[in-house]
Amino acid sequence: MSFEPQKINGKFKGKDIVSLDQFSPKDIDILFKLAKKMKVVAANGKPSQILDGKIVTLIFYEPSSRTFGSFGASVKQLGGQTVDILNPQVFSSVSKGETLEDTIRVFEAYSDAIVIRHPVAGTAKIAAEVAKFVPIINAGDGIGEHPTQTLLDLCTIQEKEGKLDNLTGVMVGDLLNGRTVHSLLKGLSLYKNNTVYLLSPKELKLSKQDFQNYSSQGVKLIEISKQEEMPKNADFWYWTRVQKERLQPKSLKNYENLKTRFIVTKDLIDKKAGKKTIIMHPLPRVGEIDPEIDSDPRAVYLSSQVRNGMYIRMALLSLVITGK
Ligand code: NCD
C-alpha cells in the first residue's frame, strides 16, 4: 500500500504535516487556540523555552520570503534554533547529485523537525515516508499543497468572520498551478455550506480533476470568467499571482497578458465588495492588487494574514515537536 501521512486526530506529536487532508475541524481548533497563546508569547519580547535545545532544519529548494522567514522567526520565538539550507541545488551536496532521500536522512540526524519546500508536487510526501525519526512539514510542494499557508488563511478568515462555515468566497488568478488555492479549497471543504466562485483566465482554470475532487469533498464551486460575474458582498476575496515558473510554454508566452487579467482596484471594491469583505493574498503580489488598496481596512494581506503566519507556525511547531 502506498504511504499516506497519518490523520492528526487530535494528536500532533511526531506527525508529518503534508496535506490538509490530515486535518479535521477539531484539529484546526486545537491549533488556533494555541496560536492565540503564541500571539502573547511573540509579543513578550523574549524567546520562550518551548523549543529550548531543539533544532529545526529549513530546506528550501524554491525561493521563499514569508514561509522561510516566518518558520525561522517562529523557531526563534520559541527558543529553538534553525539549520537553514536555502537553494540546496547550489549550496549543498544536492549539487553533487545527492538524492532527496539521502538528504532527508542526513538532516533528520541533525534536527527535531524538517520543513521542506520543493518544486515537485508530492515531494513532501516522499520526504515524510523517508524520514523515520522526525516530522516533515510541507512548506509548499510544486503545484501540490501548502498546508501551513492554508492554516493561516483559515485563521485569518475565522478571526474576521467569526466562522469557517456558511461562507461565500471568490478565488482569483492561477487556480491551475496555485498550491495555496488547492490547500485552501480542501480546508474550506472541512466545513459546511461554503461556496467559492473561481475566477481565472481559461488557461489557468482549476484542473478538471481538482474541480471534481474538491467538489466531492464538500465545497461548492462556481466557475466564472469575468469580474462582472463576481458576487456582491462575498465574505472573502483570495487573489493569487500567476505562477510564471510553473506555466506551460504556450501560457508562458502570454504571461504579461495573463498576469494582469484580473486586478483588485478601488473601482472593483466599490462595485463588488461589502463592508465586511476581506481582501486576502498569500503574496508575493506582482501587480494583481493596486497598492492604493493597502490602506483599506478590509485588506489583510499585509497585516493580519502575515502576522497569523508566524503565530500558526509557532503553534504547529510546538504541537508536532513537543505535543503541546
Ligand atoms: C505562495 C507559494 O509559495 O505558494 N507564497 C507563499 O508561501 N506565501 C504563493 C506564491 O508563490 O504565489
Short mmCIF file of C-alpha atoms and ligand atoms in Angstrom, two decimals:
data_model
loop_
_atom_site.label_atom_id
_atom_site.label_comp_id
_atom_site.label_asym_id
_atom_site.label_seq_id
_atom_site.Cartn_x
_atom_site.Cartn_y
_atom_site.Cartn_z
CA MET A 1 0.00 0.00 0.00
CA SER A 2 1.30 3.45 -0.80
CA PHE A 3 2.34 5.70 2.05
CA GLU A 4 -0.23 8.20 3.37
CA PRO A 5 0.61 10.71 6.11
CA GLN A 6 -1.34 9.98 9.28
CA LYS A 7 -4.51 11.84 10.20
CA ILE A 8 -3.94 14.22 13.10
CA ASN A 9 -6.96 13.03 15.14
CA GLY A 10 -6.26 15.42 17.99
CA LYS A 11 -2.63 14.29 18.37
CA PHE A 12 0.06 16.29 16.60
CA LYS A 13 3.24 14.99 18.24
CA GLY A 14 5.66 13.41 15.77
CA LYS A 15 3.19 13.67 12.86
CA ASP A 16 4.17 14.85 9.41
CA ILE A 17 2.20 17.82 8.09
CA VAL A 18 1.85 17.22 4.37
CA SER A 19 -1.76 17.90 3.38
CA LEU A 20 -4.97 19.49 4.59
CA ASP A 21 -6.49 16.02 4.17
CA GLN A 22 -4.92 15.09 7.52
CA PHE A 23 -6.96 17.68 9.45
CA SER A 24 -10.43 17.74 10.97
CA PRO A 25 -12.15 20.91 12.23
CA LYS A 26 -11.30 19.76 15.76
CA ASP A 27 -7.57 19.61 14.92
CA ILE A 28 -7.75 23.07 13.39
CA ASP A 29 -9.46 24.32 16.52
CA ILE A 30 -6.67 22.96 18.74
CA LEU A 31 -4.13 24.72 16.54
CA PHE A 32 -6.00 28.05 16.53
CA LYS A 33 -6.35 28.02 20.33
CA LEU A 34 -2.61 27.58 20.71
CA ALA A 35 -1.90 30.18 18.00
CA LYS A 36 -3.80 32.71 20.11
CA LYS A 37 -1.48 31.98 23.03
CA MET A 38 1.51 32.25 20.68
CA LYS A 39 0.47 35.79 19.87
CA VAL A 40 1.12 36.63 23.53
CA VAL A 41 4.43 34.70 23.52
CA ALA A 42 5.58 36.63 20.44
CA ALA A 43 4.66 39.97 22.00
CA ASN A 44 6.59 39.11 25.14
CA GLY A 45 9.88 40.49 23.85
CA LYS A 46 11.98 37.47 24.81
CA PRO A 47 12.03 33.94 23.43
CA SER A 48 10.03 31.30 25.26
CA GLN A 49 11.63 27.98 26.28
CA ILE A 50 9.14 25.82 24.39
CA LEU A 51 11.73 24.65 21.81
CA ASP A 52 14.76 25.09 24.06
CA GLY A 53 17.51 22.77 22.80
CA LYS A 54 15.59 21.87 19.64
CA ILE A 55 16.81 22.32 16.09
CA VAL A 56 14.61 22.66 13.03
CA THR A 57 16.06 22.26 9.53
CA LEU A 58 14.56 24.54 6.92
CA ILE A 59 15.41 23.13 3.50
CA PHE A 60 14.05 25.23 0.65
CA TYR A 61 14.59 24.09 -2.95
CA GLU A 62 12.45 27.04 -4.15
CA PRO A 63 12.57 30.76 -3.36
CA SER A 64 10.59 31.95 -0.34
CA SER A 65 10.25 35.08 1.78
CA ARG A 66 7.30 34.70 4.14
CA THR A 67 7.27 30.95 4.61
CA PHE A 68 11.01 30.69 5.22
CA GLY A 69 11.12 33.89 7.26
CA SER A 70 8.16 33.05 9.44
CA PHE A 71 9.25 29.48 10.11
CA GLY A 72 12.69 30.80 11.11
CA ALA A 73 11.19 33.54 13.28
CA SER A 74 8.78 31.02 14.84
CA VAL A 75 11.53 28.62 15.89
CA LYS A 76 13.49 31.52 17.39
CA GLN A 77 10.44 32.93 19.19
CA LEU A 78 10.10 29.51 20.80
CA GLY A 79 13.74 29.41 21.91
CA GLY A 80 14.91 26.88 19.33
CA GLN A 81 17.45 27.13 16.54
CA THR A 82 17.39 26.52 12.80
CA VAL A 83 19.70 24.95 10.24
CA ASP A 84 18.98 26.93 7.08
CA ILE A 85 19.53 25.21 3.74
CA LEU A 86 18.47 27.64 1.07
CA ASN A 87 18.88 26.65 -2.54
CA PRO A 88 20.33 23.19 -1.82
CA GLN A 89 20.70 22.61 -5.57
CA VAL A 90 23.61 25.07 -5.42
CA PHE A 91 24.89 25.08 -1.85
CA SER A 92 24.58 21.51 -0.61
CA SER A 93 25.58 18.04 -1.76
CA VAL A 94 22.43 18.05 -3.88
CA SER A 95 24.63 19.92 -6.38
CA LYS A 96 26.87 16.84 -6.44
CA GLY A 97 23.91 14.63 -7.24
CA GLU A 98 22.77 13.60 -3.78
CA THR A 99 19.21 12.25 -3.76
CA LEU A 100 16.34 13.75 -1.81
CA GLU A 101 16.14 10.52 0.20
CA ASP A 102 19.76 10.78 1.34
CA THR A 103 19.42 14.49 2.06
CA ILE A 104 16.41 13.87 4.30
CA ARG A 105 18.13 11.01 6.15
CA VAL A 106 21.11 13.22 6.84
CA PHE A 107 19.17 16.21 8.14
CA GLU A 108 16.91 14.15 10.34
CA ALA A 109 20.05 13.11 12.19
CA TYR A 110 20.75 16.77 12.97
CA SER A 111 17.30 18.06 13.82
CA ASP A 112 13.97 17.66 15.60
CA ALA A 113 11.83 18.54 12.57
CA ILE A 114 12.39 19.28 8.88
CA VAL A 115 10.49 21.94 6.96
CA ILE A 116 10.75 21.38 3.22
CA ARG A 117 9.78 23.35 0.11
CA HIS A 118 10.27 21.74 -3.29
CA PRO A 119 9.23 22.46 -6.89
CA VAL A 120 7.78 18.99 -7.49
CA ALA A 121 4.29 18.09 -6.22
CA GLY A 122 4.37 15.03 -3.99
CA THR A 123 7.91 15.60 -2.71
CA ALA A 124 6.86 16.41 0.87
CA LYS A 125 5.03 13.09 0.99
CA ILE A 126 8.13 11.24 -0.23
CA ALA A 127 10.22 13.06 2.39
CA ALA A 128 7.69 12.09 5.07
CA GLU A 129 7.91 8.46 4.01
CA VAL A 130 11.72 8.55 4.10
CA ALA A 131 12.09 10.34 7.46
CA LYS A 132 11.90 7.80 10.25
CA PHE A 133 12.65 9.91 13.29
CA VAL A 134 11.41 13.46 12.86
CA PRO A 135 8.27 15.13 11.48
CA ILE A 136 8.32 16.63 8.00
CA ILE A 137 6.40 19.83 7.39
CA ASN A 138 5.38 20.69 3.84
CA ALA A 139 6.22 24.33 3.10
CA GLY A 140 4.90 24.03 -0.47
CA ASP A 141 5.41 21.21 -2.98
CA GLY A 142 5.16 22.43 -6.58
CA ILE A 143 1.53 22.82 -7.62
CA GLY A 144 0.51 20.38 -4.87
CA GLU A 145 -0.24 21.86 -1.47
CA HIS A 146 0.82 24.49 1.02
CA PRO A 147 -0.86 23.41 4.25
CA THR A 148 0.65 25.96 6.64
CA GLN A 149 -0.45 28.79 4.34
CA THR A 150 -3.99 27.43 4.44
CA LEU A 151 -3.97 27.13 8.22
CA LEU A 152 -3.01 30.79 8.48
CA ASP A 153 -5.57 31.72 5.82
CA LEU A 154 -8.34 29.89 7.69
CA CYS A 155 -7.19 31.51 10.94
CA THR A 156 -7.47 34.94 9.30
CA ILE A 157 -10.95 34.20 7.93
CA GLN A 158 -12.11 32.86 11.29
CA GLU A 159 -10.73 35.92 13.08
CA LYS A 160 -12.51 38.34 10.76
CA GLU A 161 -15.74 36.47 10.01
CA GLY A 162 -16.15 34.60 13.29
CA LYS A 163 -16.80 31.31 11.48
CA LEU A 164 -15.48 28.94 8.84
CA ASP A 165 -18.81 27.65 7.54
CA ASN A 166 -21.61 29.24 5.51
CA LEU A 167 -19.09 31.45 3.74
CA THR A 168 -19.04 32.81 0.22
CA GLY A 169 -15.61 33.48 -1.22
CA VAL A 170 -14.00 34.39 -4.52
CA MET A 171 -10.67 32.86 -5.51
CA VAL A 172 -8.86 34.53 -8.36
CA GLY A 173 -5.76 34.06 -10.50
CA ASP A 174 -3.75 30.94 -11.24
CA LEU A 175 -6.07 28.27 -9.93
CA LEU A 176 -4.39 25.60 -12.04
CA ASN A 177 -0.94 25.98 -10.50
CA GLY A 178 -1.56 27.75 -7.20
CA ARG A 179 -0.88 25.38 -4.31
CA THR A 180 -2.26 27.87 -1.79
CA VAL A 181 -5.57 27.69 -3.66
CA HIS A 182 -5.50 23.89 -3.69
CA SER A 183 -4.94 23.56 0.04
CA LEU A 184 -7.46 26.29 0.88
CA LEU A 185 -10.21 24.58 -1.13
CA LYS A 186 -9.53 21.40 0.81
CA GLY A 187 -9.60 23.39 4.05
CA LEU A 188 -12.91 25.07 3.25
CA SER A 189 -14.36 21.65 2.40
CA LEU A 190 -13.97 20.62 6.02
CA TYR A 191 -16.77 23.00 7.00
CA LYS A 192 -20.44 23.08 6.00
CA ASN A 193 -22.04 25.12 3.29
CA ASN A 194 -19.08 27.02 1.82
CA THR A 195 -19.31 28.37 -1.72
CA VAL A 196 -16.33 29.58 -3.72
CA TYR A 197 -16.52 31.46 -7.03
CA LEU A 198 -13.48 30.64 -9.16
CA LEU A 199 -12.24 33.39 -11.47
CA SER A 200 -9.25 32.75 -13.72
CA PRO A 201 -8.07 33.06 -17.30
CA LYS A 202 -9.29 29.94 -19.10
CA GLU A 203 -5.74 28.59 -19.44
CA LEU A 204 -5.36 28.73 -15.65
CA LYS A 205 -8.64 27.20 -14.53
CA LEU A 206 -8.61 24.56 -11.82
CA SER A 207 -7.90 21.20 -13.49
CA LYS A 208 -11.00 19.06 -14.07
CA GLN A 209 -9.68 16.50 -11.64
CA ASP A 210 -9.09 19.07 -8.88
CA PHE A 211 -12.53 20.58 -9.54
CA GLN A 212 -14.15 17.18 -9.07
CA ASN A 213 -12.03 16.25 -6.07
CA TYR A 214 -12.69 19.44 -4.12
CA SER A 215 -16.39 19.45 -5.04
CA SER A 216 -16.75 15.90 -3.81
CA GLN A 217 -15.01 16.90 -0.56
CA GLY A 218 -17.82 19.36 0.11
CA VAL A 219 -17.09 22.89 -1.09
CA LYS A 220 -19.49 24.27 -3.71
CA LEU A 221 -17.52 25.63 -6.67
CA ILE A 222 -18.83 28.06 -9.29
CA GLU A 223 -16.60 28.96 -12.23
CA ILE A 224 -16.88 32.47 -13.64
CA SER A 225 -14.82 34.17 -16.34
CA LYS A 226 -15.30 37.90 -15.79
CA GLN A 227 -15.00 40.24 -12.81
CA GLU A 228 -18.55 41.42 -13.59
CA GLU A 229 -19.77 37.95 -12.58
CA MET A 230 -18.32 38.18 -9.08
CA PRO A 231 -20.96 38.04 -6.36
CA LYS A 232 -21.53 41.18 -4.31
CA ASN A 233 -20.64 41.21 -0.60
CA ALA A 234 -18.62 37.97 -0.54
CA ASP A 235 -17.04 37.17 2.83
CA PHE A 236 -13.54 37.00 1.35
CA TRP A 237 -11.60 37.54 -1.84
CA TYR A 238 -8.47 35.41 -2.24
CA TRP A 239 -6.37 36.86 -5.01
CA THR A 240 -3.26 35.00 -6.28
CA ARG A 241 -0.32 35.56 -8.58
CA VAL A 242 0.08 33.85 -11.95
CA GLN A 243 2.75 31.21 -11.24
CA LYS A 244 5.18 32.17 -14.00
CA GLU A 245 7.68 29.47 -13.08
CA ARG A 246 5.04 26.75 -13.50
CA LEU A 247 3.42 27.83 -16.78
CA GLN A 248 3.32 25.60 -19.85
CA PRO A 249 5.33 27.13 -22.77
CA LYS A 250 2.16 28.32 -24.53
CA SER A 251 0.87 30.19 -21.48
CA LEU A 252 4.35 31.45 -20.66
CA LYS A 253 4.46 33.32 -23.99
CA ASN A 254 1.28 35.04 -22.91
CA TYR A 255 2.46 35.71 -19.35
CA GLU A 256 2.37 39.52 -19.43
CA ASN A 257 -1.23 39.42 -20.54
CA LEU A 258 -2.31 36.69 -18.11
CA LYS A 259 -0.58 38.38 -15.20
CA THR A 260 -2.76 41.45 -15.18
CA ARG A 261 -6.02 39.91 -16.42
CA PHE A 262 -7.72 40.39 -13.05
CA ILE A 263 -6.72 43.23 -10.76
CA VAL A 264 -8.12 44.45 -7.47
CA THR A 265 -8.80 48.15 -7.92
CA LYS A 266 -10.71 50.67 -5.87
CA ASP A 267 -13.36 50.63 -8.55
CA LEU A 268 -13.82 46.85 -8.26
CA ILE A 269 -14.03 47.11 -4.48
CA ASP A 270 -16.64 49.86 -4.72
CA LYS A 271 -18.68 47.76 -7.13
CA LYS A 272 -18.42 44.29 -5.58
CA ALA A 273 -17.05 44.24 -2.05
CA GLY A 274 -19.22 44.60 1.04
CA LYS A 275 -18.35 46.43 4.25
CA LYS A 276 -17.00 43.19 5.73
CA THR A 277 -15.44 41.55 2.67
CA ILE A 278 -11.81 40.78 3.48
CA ILE A 279 -9.20 41.05 0.73
CA MET A 280 -6.60 38.28 1.01
CA HIS A 281 -3.49 37.32 -0.97
CA PRO A 282 -0.80 34.77 0.02
CA LEU A 283 1.84 37.10 -1.52
CA PRO A 284 4.04 37.81 -3.37
CA ARG A 285 1.83 40.03 -5.49
CA VAL A 286 3.13 41.14 -8.86
CA GLY A 287 0.60 43.71 -9.94
CA GLU A 288 -2.71 41.98 -9.11
CA ILE A 289 -3.58 44.39 -6.30
CA ASP A 290 -3.40 48.15 -6.71
CA PRO A 291 -1.25 49.42 -3.77
CA GLU A 292 -3.92 52.08 -3.29
CA ILE A 293 -5.96 49.30 -1.62
CA ASP A 294 -3.30 48.57 1.03
CA SER A 295 -4.68 51.11 3.49
CA ASP A 296 -8.27 49.87 3.14
CA PRO A 297 -9.19 48.22 6.48
CA ARG A 298 -10.60 45.26 4.55
CA ALA A 299 -7.14 44.49 3.08
CA VAL A 300 -5.50 41.89 5.33
CA TYR A 301 -2.70 40.59 3.09
CA LEU A 302 0.00 42.80 4.59
CA SER A 303 -1.35 42.81 8.13
CA SER A 304 -3.20 40.04 9.94
CA GLN A 305 -2.66 37.43 7.23
CA VAL A 306 1.12 37.86 7.50
CA ARG A 307 1.14 38.02 11.30
CA ASN A 308 -1.06 34.97 11.68
CA GLY A 309 1.54 33.10 9.62
CA MET A 310 4.00 33.31 12.47
CA TYR A 311 1.52 32.50 15.26
CA ILE A 312 0.19 29.48 13.36
CA ARG A 313 3.68 28.18 12.57
CA MET A 314 4.76 28.67 16.20
CA ALA A 315 1.72 26.68 17.33
CA LEU A 316 2.24 23.94 14.76
CA LEU A 317 5.95 23.53 15.54
CA SER A 318 5.21 23.36 19.24
CA LEU A 319 2.50 20.73 18.71
CA VAL A 320 4.43 18.47 16.34
CA ILE A 321 7.71 18.68 18.28
CA THR A 322 6.56 18.74 21.91
CA GLY A 323 2.95 17.58 21.65
CA LYS A 324 1.61 20.66 23.42
C1 NCD B 1 2.94 31.24 -2.14
C2 NCD B 1 3.66 29.96 -2.52
O1 NCD B 1 4.86 29.84 -2.35
O2 NCD B 1 2.94 29.07 -2.96
N1 NCD B 1 3.71 32.08 -1.36
C3 NCD B 1 3.68 31.90 -0.01
O3 NCD B 1 4.19 30.94 0.52
N2 NCD B 1 3.01 32.81 0.71
C4 NCD B 1 2.29 31.93 -3.25
C5 NCD B 1 3.06 32.23 -4.48
O4 NCD B 1 4.26 31.98 -4.59
O5 NCD B 1 2.43 32.78 -5.39
#
